[in-house]
Amino acid sequence: FGLPRVDIVDLRKEFSRFGEKGLLSTTLREALADTLLKGEQAVLFLNRRGFAPMLLCPSCGETLQCPECSVSLTYHRDQDALVCHYCDLRRSPKSPCMSCGQKSLVQLGIGTERMEQELRFYFPDAAISRMDRDTTQGKGEHERILKDFAARKTDVLLGTQMVTKGLDVENVTLVGVLLADQSLHFPDFRAAETTFQLLTQVAGRAGRGTKAGRAIFQTFLPDHYTLVAAQSQDYEGFFEREISFRRELRYPPFSSLALIELSDPSEPTVRNLALWMQRQARAHVEKNPE
């Protein structure tokens, strides 16, 4: 059957229901019901590892970004501020959406444990297994979960990045990505690249046998070039868009980035040294702009 069919679900259209009742869109819930009725299996992926606390606009699906670095601002609850992890720019969490002006932004975040509860509510008769850092701590638990899934003792496997690679089960015909744009908001210039890799990998878990596969990407950014390219497995198209972005902002491979960590028992000592190094670096850049 080749590559699985990939559908994109726009969560903005279901936001009131999504925010109140959970994360399963009508499309994905119906697809799961059909899969279980046929005696087939499903994999659901929630990228908890790639999540950084963020404020999202429910109208246009965008998050607040740093105007200088083009990475998402991260919400720090202890400081009640949105912070750029690259240049330390700070903004109030009450700032309106930069794209559409919406003033009521929402903090987005959901874990696999809560998602498992939602699945059990909708599908009480299904055998559901969760594979994440919490459920695989015991010796042999990772192998046991995969073995049970391969033996069809489990109908739905819900997990983090553990389920995106090396999972080759012929009876899996449905893959659901619960928040496909979640890792796009990670404060890293490589966020789009990482997201594209994850989506293409996890979609490939469906339809590896003789039955046709289907993947469903739920997202607040259905038109983002990363998701559109992942939907059609368009590696060249994604590369062209991403490399132009890197070139414009002089991110690698058009430059090199370095991370310098300082530590000392005395906070003032570290702060003064860091400020001195900052002045030296800025002076060097001004003398050598290219």
JSON list of N, CA, C and O in Angstrom, two decimals, residues 105-158:
[
{"chain": "A", "resi": 105, "resn": "LEU", "atom": "N", "xyz": [-4.98, 34.90, 25.15]},
{"chain": "A", "resi": 105, "resn": "LEU", "atom": "CA", "xyz": [-4.14, 33.76, 24.81]},
{"chain": "A", "resi": 105, "resn": "LEU", "atom": "C", "xyz": [-4.31, 32.67, 25.87]},
{"chain": "A", "resi": 105, "resn": "LEU", "atom": "O", "xyz": [-4.70, 32.94, 27.00]},
{"chain": "A", "resi": 106, "resn": "VAL", "atom": "N", "xyz": [-4.03, 31.43, 25.49]},
{"chain": "A", "resi": 106, "resn": "VAL", "atom": "CA", "xyz": [-4.20, 30.31, 26.41]},
{"chain": "A", "resi": 106, "resn": "VAL", "atom": "C", "xyz": [-2.88, 29.58, 26.58]},
{"chain": "A", "resi": 106, "resn": "VAL", "atom": "O", "xyz": [-2.08, 29.48, 25.66]},
{"chain": "A", "resi": 107, "resn": "GLN", "atom": "N", "xyz": [-2.64, 29.07, 27.79]},
{"chain": "A", "resi": 107, "resn": "GLN", "atom": "CA", "xyz": [-1.45, 28.26, 28.02]},
{"chain": "A", "resi": 107, "resn": "GLN", "atom": "C", "xyz": [-1.78, 26.83, 27.64]},
{"chain": "A", "resi": 107, "resn": "GLN", "atom": "O", "xyz": [-2.76, 26.26, 28.10]},
{"chain": "A", "resi": 108, "resn": "LEU", "atom": "N", "xyz": [-0.95, 26.27, 26.78]},
{"chain": "A", "resi": 108, "resn": "LEU", "atom": "CA", "xyz": [-1.23, 24.96, 26.23]},
{"chain": "A", "resi": 108, "resn": "LEU", "atom": "C", "xyz": [-0.29, 23.92, 26.81]},
{"chain": "A", "resi": 108, "resn": "LEU", "atom": "O", "xyz": [0.91, 24.12, 26.89]},
{"chain": "A", "resi": 109, "resn": "GLY", "atom": "N", "xyz": [-0.85, 22.80, 27.17]},
{"chain": "A", "resi": 109, "resn": "GLY", "atom": "CA", "xyz": [-0.02, 21.71, 27.68]},
{"chain": "A", "resi": 109, "resn": "GLY", "atom": "C", "xyz": [-0.90, 20.57, 28.16]},
{"chain": "A", "resi": 109, "resn": "GLY", "atom": "O", "xyz": [-1.89, 20.78, 28.84]},
{"chain": "A", "resi": 110, "resn": "ILE", "atom": "N", "xyz": [-0.56, 19.37, 27.78]},
{"chain": "A", "resi": 110, "resn": "ILE", "atom": "CA", "xyz": [-1.31, 18.20, 28.21]},
{"chain": "A", "resi": 110, "resn": "ILE", "atom": "C", "xyz": [-0.35, 17.02, 28.23]},
{"chain": "A", "resi": 110, "resn": "ILE", "atom": "O", "xyz": [0.54, 16.92, 27.39]},
{"chain": "A", "resi": 111, "resn": "GLY", "atom": "N", "xyz": [-0.50, 16.14, 29.21]},
{"chain": "A", "resi": 111, "resn": "GLY", "atom": "CA", "xyz": [0.40, 15.01, 29.33]},
{"chain": "A", "resi": 111, "resn": "GLY", "atom": "C", "xyz": [-0.24, 13.71, 28.90]},
{"chain": "A", "resi": 111, "resn": "GLY", "atom": "O", "xyz": [-1.45, 13.62, 28.69]},
{"chain": "A", "resi": 112, "resn": "THR", "atom": "N", "xyz": [0.58, 12.69, 28.76]},
{"chain": "A", "resi": 112, "resn": "THR", "atom": "CA", "xyz": [0.09, 11.39, 28.32]},
{"chain": "A", "resi": 112, "resn": "THR", "atom": "C", "xyz": [-0.85, 10.74, 29.34]},
{"chain": "A", "resi": 112, "resn": "THR", "atom": "O", "xyz": [-1.77, 10.01, 28.97]},
{"chain": "A", "resi": 113, "resn": "GLU", "atom": "N", "xyz": [-0.63, 11.00, 30.63]},
{"chain": "A", "resi": 113, "resn": "GLU", "atom": "CA", "xyz": [-1.49, 10.41, 31.64]},
{"chain": "A", "resi": 113, "resn": "GLU", "atom": "C", "xyz": [-2.92, 10.93, 31.51]},
{"chain": "A", "resi": 113, "resn": "GLU", "atom": "O", "xyz": [-3.89, 10.16, 31.56]},
{"chain": "A", "resi": 114, "resn": "ARG", "atom": "N", "xyz": [-3.06, 12.23, 31.33]},
{"chain": "A", "resi": 114, "resn": "ARG", "atom": "CA", "xyz": [-4.40, 12.80, 31.15]},
{"chain": "A", "resi": 114, "resn": "ARG", "atom": "C", "xyz": [-5.01, 12.30, 29.84]},
{"chain": "A", "resi": 114, "resn": "ARG", "atom": "O", "xyz": [-6.21, 12.03, 29.77]},
{"chain": "A", "resi": 115, "resn": "MET", "atom": "N", "xyz": [-4.17, 12.14, 28.81]},
{"chain": "A", "resi": 115, "resn": "MET", "atom": "CA", "xyz": [-4.68, 11.65, 27.53]},
{"chain": "A", "resi": 115, "resn": "MET", "atom": "C", "xyz": [-5.17, 10.21, 27.65]},
{"chain": "A", "resi": 115, "resn": "MET", "atom": "O", "xyz": [-6.18, 9.83, 27.03]},
{"chain": "A", "resi": 116, "resn": "GLU", "atom": "N", "xyz": [-4.50, 9.42, 28.45]},
{"chain": "A", "resi": 116, "resn": "GLU", "atom": "CA", "xyz": [-4.93, 8.03, 28.66]},
{"chain": "A", "resi": 116, "resn": "GLU", "atom": "C", "xyz": [-6.31, 8.00, 29.30]},
{"chain": "A", "resi": 116, "resn": "GLU", "atom": "O", "xyz": [-7.16, 7.17, 28.93]},
{"chain": "A", "resi": 117, "resn": "GLN", "atom": "N", "xyz": [-6.57, 8.89, 30.24]},
{"chain": "A", "resi": 117, "resn": "GLN", "atom": "CA", "xyz": [-7.88, 8.95, 30.89]},
{"chain": "A", "resi": 117, "resn": "GLN", "atom": "C", "xyz": [-8.97, 9.29, 29.88]},
{"chain": "A", "resi": 117, "resn": "GLN", "atom": "O", "xyz": [-10.07, 8.73, 29.92]},
{"chain": "A", "resi": 118, "resn": "GLU", "atom": "N", "xyz": [-8.66, 10.21, 28.97]},
{"chain": "A", "resi": 118, "resn": "GLU", "atom": "CA", "xyz": [-9.65, 10.58, 27.95]},
{"chain": "A", "resi": 118, "resn": "GLU", "atom": "C", "xyz": [-9.95, 9.41, 27.03]},
{"chain": "A", "resi": 118, "resn": "GLU", "atom": "O", "xyz": [-11.11, 9.17, 26.67]},
{"chain": "A", "resi": 119, "resn": "LEU", "atom": "N", "xyz": [-8.91, 8.68, 26.65]},
{"chain": "A", "resi": 119, "resn": "LEU", "atom": "CA", "xyz": [-9.11, 7.51, 25.78]},
{"chain": "A", "resi": 119, "resn": "LEU", "atom": "C", "xyz": [-9.99, 6.46, 26.47]},
{"chain": "A", "resi": 119, "resn": "LEU", "atom": "O", "xyz": [-10.87, 5.87, 25.84]},
{"chain": "A", "resi": 120, "resn": "ARG", "atom": "N", "xyz": [-9.75, 6.23, 27.75]},
{"chain": "A", "resi": 120, "resn": "ARG", "atom": "CA", "xyz": [-10.53, 5.23, 28.47]},
{"chain": "A", "resi": 120, "resn": "ARG", "atom": "C", "xyz": [-11.99, 5.67, 28.64]},
{"chain": "A", "resi": 120, "resn": "ARG", "atom": "O", "xyz": [-12.89, 4.83, 28.72]},
{"chain": "A", "resi": 121, "resn": "PHE", "atom": "N", "xyz": [-12.20, 6.98, 28.68]},
{"chain": "A", "resi": 121, "resn": "PHE", "atom": "CA", "xyz": [-13.58, 7.48, 28.77]},
{"chain": "A", "resi": 121, "resn": "PHE", "atom": "C", "xyz": [-14.34, 7.18, 27.48]},
{"chain": "A", "resi": 121, "resn": "PHE", "atom": "O", "xyz": [-15.49, 6.72, 27.52]},
{"chain": "A", "resi": 122, "resn": "TYR", "atom": "N", "xyz": [-13.71, 7.45, 26.34]},
{"chain": "A", "resi": 122, "resn": "TYR", "atom": "CA", "xyz": [-14.39, 7.24, 25.06]},
{"chain": "A", "resi": 122, "resn": "TYR", "atom": "C", "xyz": [-14.41, 5.77, 24.62]},
{"chain": "A", "resi": 122, "resn": "TYR", "atom": "O", "xyz": [-15.33, 5.34, 23.93]},
{"chain": "A", "resi": 123, "resn": "PHE", "atom": "N", "xyz": [-13.37, 5.01, 25.01]},
{"chain": "A", "resi": 123, "resn": "PHE", "atom": "CA", "xyz": [-13.27, 3.62, 24.56]},
{"chain": "A", "resi": 123, "resn": "PHE", "atom": "C", "xyz": [-13.03, 2.70, 25.76]},
{"chain": "A", "resi": 123, "resn": "PHE", "atom": "O", "xyz": [-11.94, 2.16, 25.95]},
{"chain": "A", "resi": 124, "resn": "PRO", "atom": "N", "xyz": [-14.04, 2.54, 26.61]},
{"chain": "A", "resi": 124, "resn": "PRO", "atom": "CA", "xyz": [-13.87, 1.77, 27.85]},
{"chain": "A", "resi": 124, "resn": "PRO", "atom": "C", "xyz": [-13.56, 0.29, 27.63]},
{"chain": "A", "resi": 124, "resn": "PRO", "atom": "O", "xyz": [-13.00, -0.36, 28.52]},
{"chain": "A", "resi": 125, "resn": "ASP", "atom": "N", "xyz": [-13.90, -0.26, 26.46]},
{"chain": "A", "resi": 125, "resn": "ASP", "atom": "CA", "xyz": [-13.68, -1.68, 26.21]},
{"chain": "A", "resi": 125, "resn": "ASP", "atom": "C", "xyz": [-12.36, -1.96, 25.51]},
{"chain": "A", "resi": 125, "resn": "ASP", "atom": "O", "xyz": [-12.00, -3.13, 25.30]},
{"chain": "A", "resi": 126, "resn": "ALA", "atom": "N", "xyz": [-11.63, -0.91, 25.12]},
{"chain": "A", "resi": 126, "resn": "ALA", "atom": "CA", "xyz": [-10.37, -1.09, 24.40]},
{"chain": "A", "resi": 126, "resn": "ALA", "atom": "C", "xyz": [-9.22, -1.34, 25.38]},
{"chain": "A", "resi": 126, "resn": "ALA", "atom": "O", "xyz": [-9.22, -0.83, 26.50]},
{"chain": "A", "resi": 127, "resn": "ALA", "atom": "N", "xyz": [-8.26, -2.13, 24.94]},
{"chain": "A", "resi": 127, "resn": "ALA", "atom": "CA", "xyz": [-7.04, -2.36, 25.71]},
{"chain": "A", "resi": 127, "resn": "ALA", "atom": "C", "xyz": [-6.04, -1.26, 25.36]},
{"chain": "A", "resi": 127, "resn": "ALA", "atom": "O", "xyz": [-5.53, -1.22, 24.23]},
{"chain": "A", "resi": 128, "resn": "ILE", "atom": "N", "xyz": [-5.82, -0.35, 26.30]},
{"chain": "A", "resi": 128, "resn": "ILE", "atom": "CA", "xyz": [-4.99, 0.83, 26.04]},
{"chain": "A", "resi": 128, "resn": "ILE", "atom": "C", "xyz": [-3.72, 0.76, 26.89]},
{"chain": "A", "resi": 128, "resn": "ILE", "atom": "O", "xyz": [-3.78, 0.46, 28.08]},
{"chain": "A", "resi": 129, "resn": "SER", "atom": "N", "xyz": [-2.60, 1.02, 26.26]},
{"chain": "A", "resi": 129, "resn": "SER", "atom": "CA", "xyz": [-1.32, 1.00, 26.97]},
{"chain": "A", "resi": 129, "resn": "SER", "atom": "C", "xyz": [-0.60, 2.32, 26.75]},
{"chain": "A", "resi": 129, "resn": "SER", "atom": "O", "xyz": [-0.64, 2.88, 25.65]},
{"chain": "A", "resi": 130, "resn": "ARG", "atom": "N", "xyz": [0.05, 2.79, 27.80]},
{"chain": "A", "resi": 130, "resn": "ARG", "atom": "CA", "xyz": [0.79, 4.06, 27.74]},
{"chain": "A", "resi": 130, "resn": "ARG", "atom": "C", "xyz": [2.28, 3.78, 27.87]},
{"chain": "A", "resi": 130, "resn": "ARG", "atom": "O", "xyz": [2.71, 3.06, 28.76]},
{"chain": "A", "resi": 131, "resn": "MET", "atom": "N", "xyz": [3.07, 4.36, 26.96]},
{"chain": "A", "resi": 131, "resn": "MET", "atom": "CA", "xyz": [4.51, 4.16, 27.00]},
{"chain": "A", "resi": 131, "resn": "MET", "atom": "C", "xyz": [5.21, 5.51, 27.05]},
{"chain": "A", "resi": 131, "resn": "MET", "atom": "O", "xyz": [5.26, 6.24, 26.07]},
{"chain": "A", "resi": 132, "resn": "ASP", "atom": "N", "xyz": [5.70, 5.85, 28.23]},
{"chain": "A", "resi": 132, "resn": "ASP", "atom": "CA", "xyz": [6.44, 7.09, 28.41]},
{"chain": "A", "resi": 132, "resn": "ASP", "atom": "C", "xyz": [7.47, 6.87, 29.51]},
{"chain": "A", "resi": 132, "resn": "ASP", "atom": "O", "xyz": [7.69, 5.73, 29.96]},
{"chain": "A", "resi": 133, "resn": "ARG", "atom": "N", "xyz": [8.09, 7.92, 29.95]},
{"chain": "A", "resi": 133, "resn": "ARG", "atom": "CA", "xyz": [9.14, 7.79, 30.96]},
{"chain": "A", "resi": 133, "resn": "ARG", "atom": "C", "xyz": [8.61, 7.19, 32.26]},
{"chain": "A", "resi": 133, "resn": "ARG", "atom": "O", "xyz": [9.31, 6.45, 32.95]},
{"chain": "A", "resi": 134, "resn": "ASP", "atom": "N", "xyz": [7.37, 7.49, 32.61]},
{"chain": "A", "resi": 134, "resn": "ASP", "atom": "CA", "xyz": [6.80, 7.00, 33.87]},
{"chain": "A", "resi": 134, "resn": "ASP", "atom": "C", "xyz": [6.51, 5.50, 33.83]},
{"chain": "A", "resi": 134, "resn": "ASP", "atom": "O", "xyz": [6.72, 4.79, 34.81]},
{"chain": "A", "resi": 135, "resn": "THR", "atom": "N", "xyz": [5.99, 5.02, 32.70]},
{"chain": "A", "resi": 135, "resn": "THR", "atom": "CA", "xyz": [5.57, 3.62, 32.63]},
{"chain": "A", "resi": 135, "resn": "THR", "atom": "C", "xyz": [6.69, 2.66, 32.24]},
{"chain": "A", "resi": 135, "resn": "THR", "atom": "O", "xyz": [6.48, 1.45, 32.25]},
{"chain": "A", "resi": 136, "resn": "THR", "atom": "N", "xyz": [7.85, 3.18, 31.89]},
{"chain": "A", "resi": 136, "resn": "THR", "atom": "CA", "xyz": [8.94, 2.30, 31.46]},
{"chain": "A", "resi": 136, "resn": "THR", "atom": "C", "xyz": [10.12, 2.33, 32.43]},
{"chain": "A", "resi": 136, "resn": "THR", "atom": "O", "xyz": [11.23, 1.92, 32.07]},
{"chain": "A", "resi": 137, "resn": "GLN", "atom": "N", "xyz": [9.89, 2.82, 33.64]},
{"chain": "A", "resi": 137, "resn": "GLN", "atom": "CA", "xyz": [10.98, 2.89, 34.60]},
{"chain": "A", "resi": 137, "resn": "GLN", "atom": "C", "xyz": [11.40, 1.51, 35.12]},
{"chain": "A", "resi": 137, "resn": "GLN", "atom": "O", "xyz": [12.57, 1.27, 35.41]},
{"chain": "A", "resi": 138, "resn": "GLY", "atom": "N", "xyz": [10.44, 0.61, 35.24]},
{"chain": "A", "resi": 138, "resn": "GLY", "atom": "CA", "xyz": [10.75, -0.72, 35.77]},
{"chain": "A", "resi": 138, "resn": "GLY", "atom": "C", "xyz": [11.55, -1.54, 34.78]},
{"chain": "A", "resi": 138, "resn": "GLY", "atom": "O", "xyz": [11.47, -1.35, 33.55]},
{"chain": "A", "resi": 139, "resn": "LYS", "atom": "N", "xyz": [12.33, -2.47, 35.28]},
{"chain": "A", "resi": 139, "resn": "LYS", "atom": "CA", "xyz": [13.15, -3.31, 34.43]},
{"chain": "A", "resi": 139, "resn": "LYS", "atom": "C", "xyz": [12.29, -4.15, 33.50]},
{"chain": "A", "resi": 139, "resn": "LYS", "atom": "O", "xyz": [11.36, -4.84, 33.94]},
{"chain": "A", "resi": 140, "resn": "GLY", "atom": "N", "xyz": [12.56, -4.06, 32.21]},
{"chain": "A", "resi": 140, "resn": "GLY", "atom": "CA", "xyz": [11.85, -4.86, 31.22]},
{"chain": "A", "resi": 140, "resn": "GLY", "atom": "C", "xyz": [10.50, -4.33, 30.82]},
{"chain": "A", "resi": 140, "resn": "GLY", "atom": "O", "xyz": [9.82, -4.93, 29.97]},
{"chain": "A", "resi": 141, "resn": "GLU", "atom": "N", "xyz": [10.05, -3.19, 31.41]},
{"chain": "A", "resi": 141, "resn": "GLU", "atom": "CA", "xyz": [8.72, -2.66, 31.10]},
{"chain": "A", "resi": 141, "resn": "GLU", "atom": "C", "xyz": [8.60, -2.21, 29.66]},
{"chain": "A", "resi": 141, "resn": "GLU", "atom": "O", "xyz": [7.57, -2.41, 29.01]},
{"chain": "A", "resi": 142, "resn": "HIS", "atom": "N", "xyz": [9.64, -1.57, 29.13]},
{"chain": "A", "resi": 142, "resn": "HIS", "atom": "CA", "xyz": [9.62, -1.11, 27.74]},
{"chain": "A", "resi": 142, "resn": "HIS", "atom": "C", "xyz": [9.40, -2.28, 26.79]},
{"chain": "A", "resi": 142, "resn": "HIS", "atom": "O", "xyz": [8.53, -2.24, 25.90]},
{"chain": "A", "resi": 143, "resn": "GLU", "atom": "N", "xyz": [10.16, -3.36, 26.99]},
{"chain": "A", "resi": 143, "resn": "GLU", "atom": "CA", "xyz": [10.04, -4.53, 26.13]},
{"chain": "A", "resi": 143, "resn": "GLU", "atom": "C", "xyz": [8.68, -5.21, 26.31]},
{"chain": "A", "resi": 143, "resn": "GLU", "atom": "O", "xyz": [8.09, -5.70, 25.35]},
{"chain": "A", "resi": 144, "resn": "ARG", "atom": "N", "xyz": [8.18, -5.24, 27.55]},
{"chain": "A", "resi": 144, "resn": "ARG", "atom": "CA", "xyz": [6.90, -5.88, 27.79]},
{"chain": "A", "resi": 144, "resn": "ARG", "atom": "C", "xyz": [5.76, -5.16, 27.07]},
{"chain": "A", "resi": 144, "resn": "ARG", "atom": "O", "xyz": [4.89, -5.80, 26.46]},
{"chain": "A", "resi": 145, "resn": "ILE", "atom": "N", "xyz": [5.77, -3.83, 27.12]},
{"chain": "A", "resi": 145, "resn": "ILE", "atom": "CA", "xyz": [4.72, -3.05, 26.47]},
{"chain": "A", "resi": 145, "resn": "ILE", "atom": "C", "xyz": [4.73, -3.29, 24.97]},
{"chain": "A", "resi": 145, "resn": "ILE", "atom": "O", "xyz": [3.68, -3.52, 24.35]},
{"chain": "A", "resi": 146, "resn": "LEU", "atom": "N", "xyz": [5.91, -3.28, 24.38]},
{"chain": "A", "resi": 146, "resn": "LEU", "atom": "CA", "xyz": [6.02, -3.51, 22.93]},
{"chain": "A", "resi": 146, "resn": "LEU", "atom": "C", "xyz": [5.64, -4.95, 22.56]},
{"chain": "A", "resi": 146, "resn": "LEU", "atom": "O", "xyz": [5.01, -5.19, 21.53]},
{"chain": "A", "resi": 147, "resn": "LYS", "atom": "N", "xyz": [6.04, -5.90, 23.39]},
{"chain": "A", "resi": 147, "resn": "LYS", "atom": "CA", "xyz": [5.72, -7.30, 23.13]},
{"chain": "A", "resi": 147, "resn": "LYS", "atom": "C", "xyz": [4.21, -7.54, 23.16]},
{"chain": "A", "resi": 147, "resn": "LYS", "atom": "O", "xyz": [3.65, -8.23, 22.31]},
{"chain": "A", "resi": 148, "resn": "ASP", "atom": "N", "xyz": [3.54, -6.94, 24.15]},
{"chain": "A", "resi": 148, "resn": "ASP", "atom": "CA", "xyz": [2.08, -7.09, 24.24]},
{"chain": "A", "resi": 148, "resn": "ASP", "atom": "C", "xyz": [1.39, -6.43, 23.05]},
{"chain": "A", "resi": 148, "resn": "ASP", "atom": "O", "xyz": [0.39, -6.95, 22.54]},
{"chain": "A", "resi": 149, "resn": "PHE", "atom": "N", "xyz": [1.93, -5.32, 22.60]},
{"chain": "A", "resi": 149, "resn": "PHE", "atom": "CA", "xyz": [1.33, -4.63, 21.46]},
{"chain": "A", "resi": 149, "resn": "PHE", "atom": "C", "xyz": [1.50, -5.46, 20.19]},
{"chain": "A", "resi": 149, "resn": "PHE", "atom": "O", "xyz": [0.56, -5.61, 19.40]},
{"chain": "A", "resi": 150, "resn": "ALA", "atom": "N", "xyz": [2.69, -6.01, 20.00]},
{"chain": "A", "resi": 150, "resn": "ALA", "atom": "CA", "xyz": [2.95, -6.84, 18.82]},
{"chain": "A", "resi": 150, "resn": "ALA", "atom": "C", "xyz": [2.09, -8.11, 18.83]},
{"chain": "A", "resi": 150, "resn": "ALA", "atom": "O", "xyz": [1.70, -8.62, 17.78]},
{"chain": "A", "resi": 151, "resn": "ALA", "atom": "N", "xyz": [1.78, -8.60, 20.04]},
{"chain": "A", "resi": 151, "resn": "ALA", "atom": "CA", "xyz": [0.96, -9.80, 20.16]},
{"chain": "A", "resi": 151, "resn": "ALA", "atom": "C", "xyz": [-0.53, -9.49, 20.14]},
{"chain": "A", "resi": 151, "resn": "ALA", "atom": "O", "xyz": [-1.36, -10.39, 20.36]},
{"chain": "A", "resi": 152, "resn": "ARG", "atom": "N", "xyz": [-0.89, -8.25, 19.88]},
{"chain": "A", "resi": 152, "resn": "ARG", "atom": "CA", "xyz": [-2.28, -7.79, 19.78]},
{"chain": "A", "resi": 152, "resn": "ARG", "atom": "C", "xyz": [-3.03, -7.88, 21.11]},
{"chain": "A", "resi": 152, "resn": "ARG", "atom": "O", "xyz": [-4.27, -7.96, 21.13]},
{"chain": "A", "resi": 153, "resn": "LYS", "atom": "N", "xyz": [-2.29, -7.86, 22.21]},
{"chain": "A", "resi": 153, "resn": "LYS", "atom": "CA", "xyz": [-2.94, -7.80, 23.51]},
{"chain": "A", "resi": 153, "resn": "LYS", "atom": "C", "xyz": [-3.36, -6.36, 23.84]},
{"chain": "A", "resi": 153, "resn": "LYS", "atom": "O", "xyz": [-4.13, -6.13, 24.76]},
{"chain": "A", "resi": 154, "resn": "THR", "atom": "N", "xyz": [-2.82, -5.42, 23.07]},
{"chain": "A", "resi": 154, "resn": "THR", "atom": "CA", "xyz": [-3.12, -4.00, 23.23]},
{"chain": "A", "resi": 154, "resn": "THR", "atom": "C", "xyz": [-3.73, -3.46, 21.95]},
{"chain": "A", "resi": 154, "resn": "THR", "atom": "O", "xyz": [-3.23, -3.74, 20.86]},
{"chain": "A", "resi": 155, "resn": "ASP", "atom": "N", "xyz": [-4.81, -2.71, 22.09]},
{"chain": "A", "resi": 155, "resn": "ASP", "atom": "CA", "xyz": [-5.47, -2.14, 20.91]},
{"chain": "A", "resi": 155, "resn": "ASP", "atom": "C", "xyz": [-4.89, -0.78, 20.53]},
{"chain": "A", "resi": 155, "resn": "ASP", "atom": "O", "xyz": [-4.70, -0.47, 19.36]},
{"chain": "A", "resi": 156, "resn": "VAL", "atom": "N", "xyz": [-4.64, 0.05, 21.55]},
{"chain": "A", "resi": 156, "resn": "VAL", "atom": "CA", "xyz": [-4.14, 1.41, 21.32]},
{"chain": "A", "resi": 156, "resn": "VAL", "atom": "C", "xyz": [-2.88, 1.62, 22.15]},
{"chain": "A", "resi": 156, "resn": "VAL", "atom": "O", "xyz": [-2.90, 1.41, 23.37]},
{"chain": "A", "resi": 157, "resn": "LEU", "atom": "N", "xyz": [-1.82, 2.04, 21.49]},
{"chain": "A", "resi": 157, "resn": "LEU", "atom": "CA", "xyz": [-0.57, 2.36, 22.18]},
{"chain": "A", "resi": 157, "resn": "LEU", "atom": "C", "xyz": [-0.38, 3.87, 22.15]},
{"chain": "A", "resi": 157, "resn": "LEU", "atom": "O", "xyz": [-0.25, 4.48, 21.09]},
{"chain": "A", "resi": 158, "resn": "LEU", "atom": "N", "xyz": [-0.40, 4.48, 23.32]},
{"chain": "A", "resi": 158, "resn": "LEU", "atom": "CA", "xyz": [-0.22, 5.92, 23.47]},
{"chain": "A", "resi": 158, "resn": "LEU", "atom": "C", "xyz": [1.16, 6.17, 24.03]},
{"chain": "A", "resi": 158, "resn": "LEU", "atom": "O", "xyz": [1.56, 5.57, 25.02]}
]
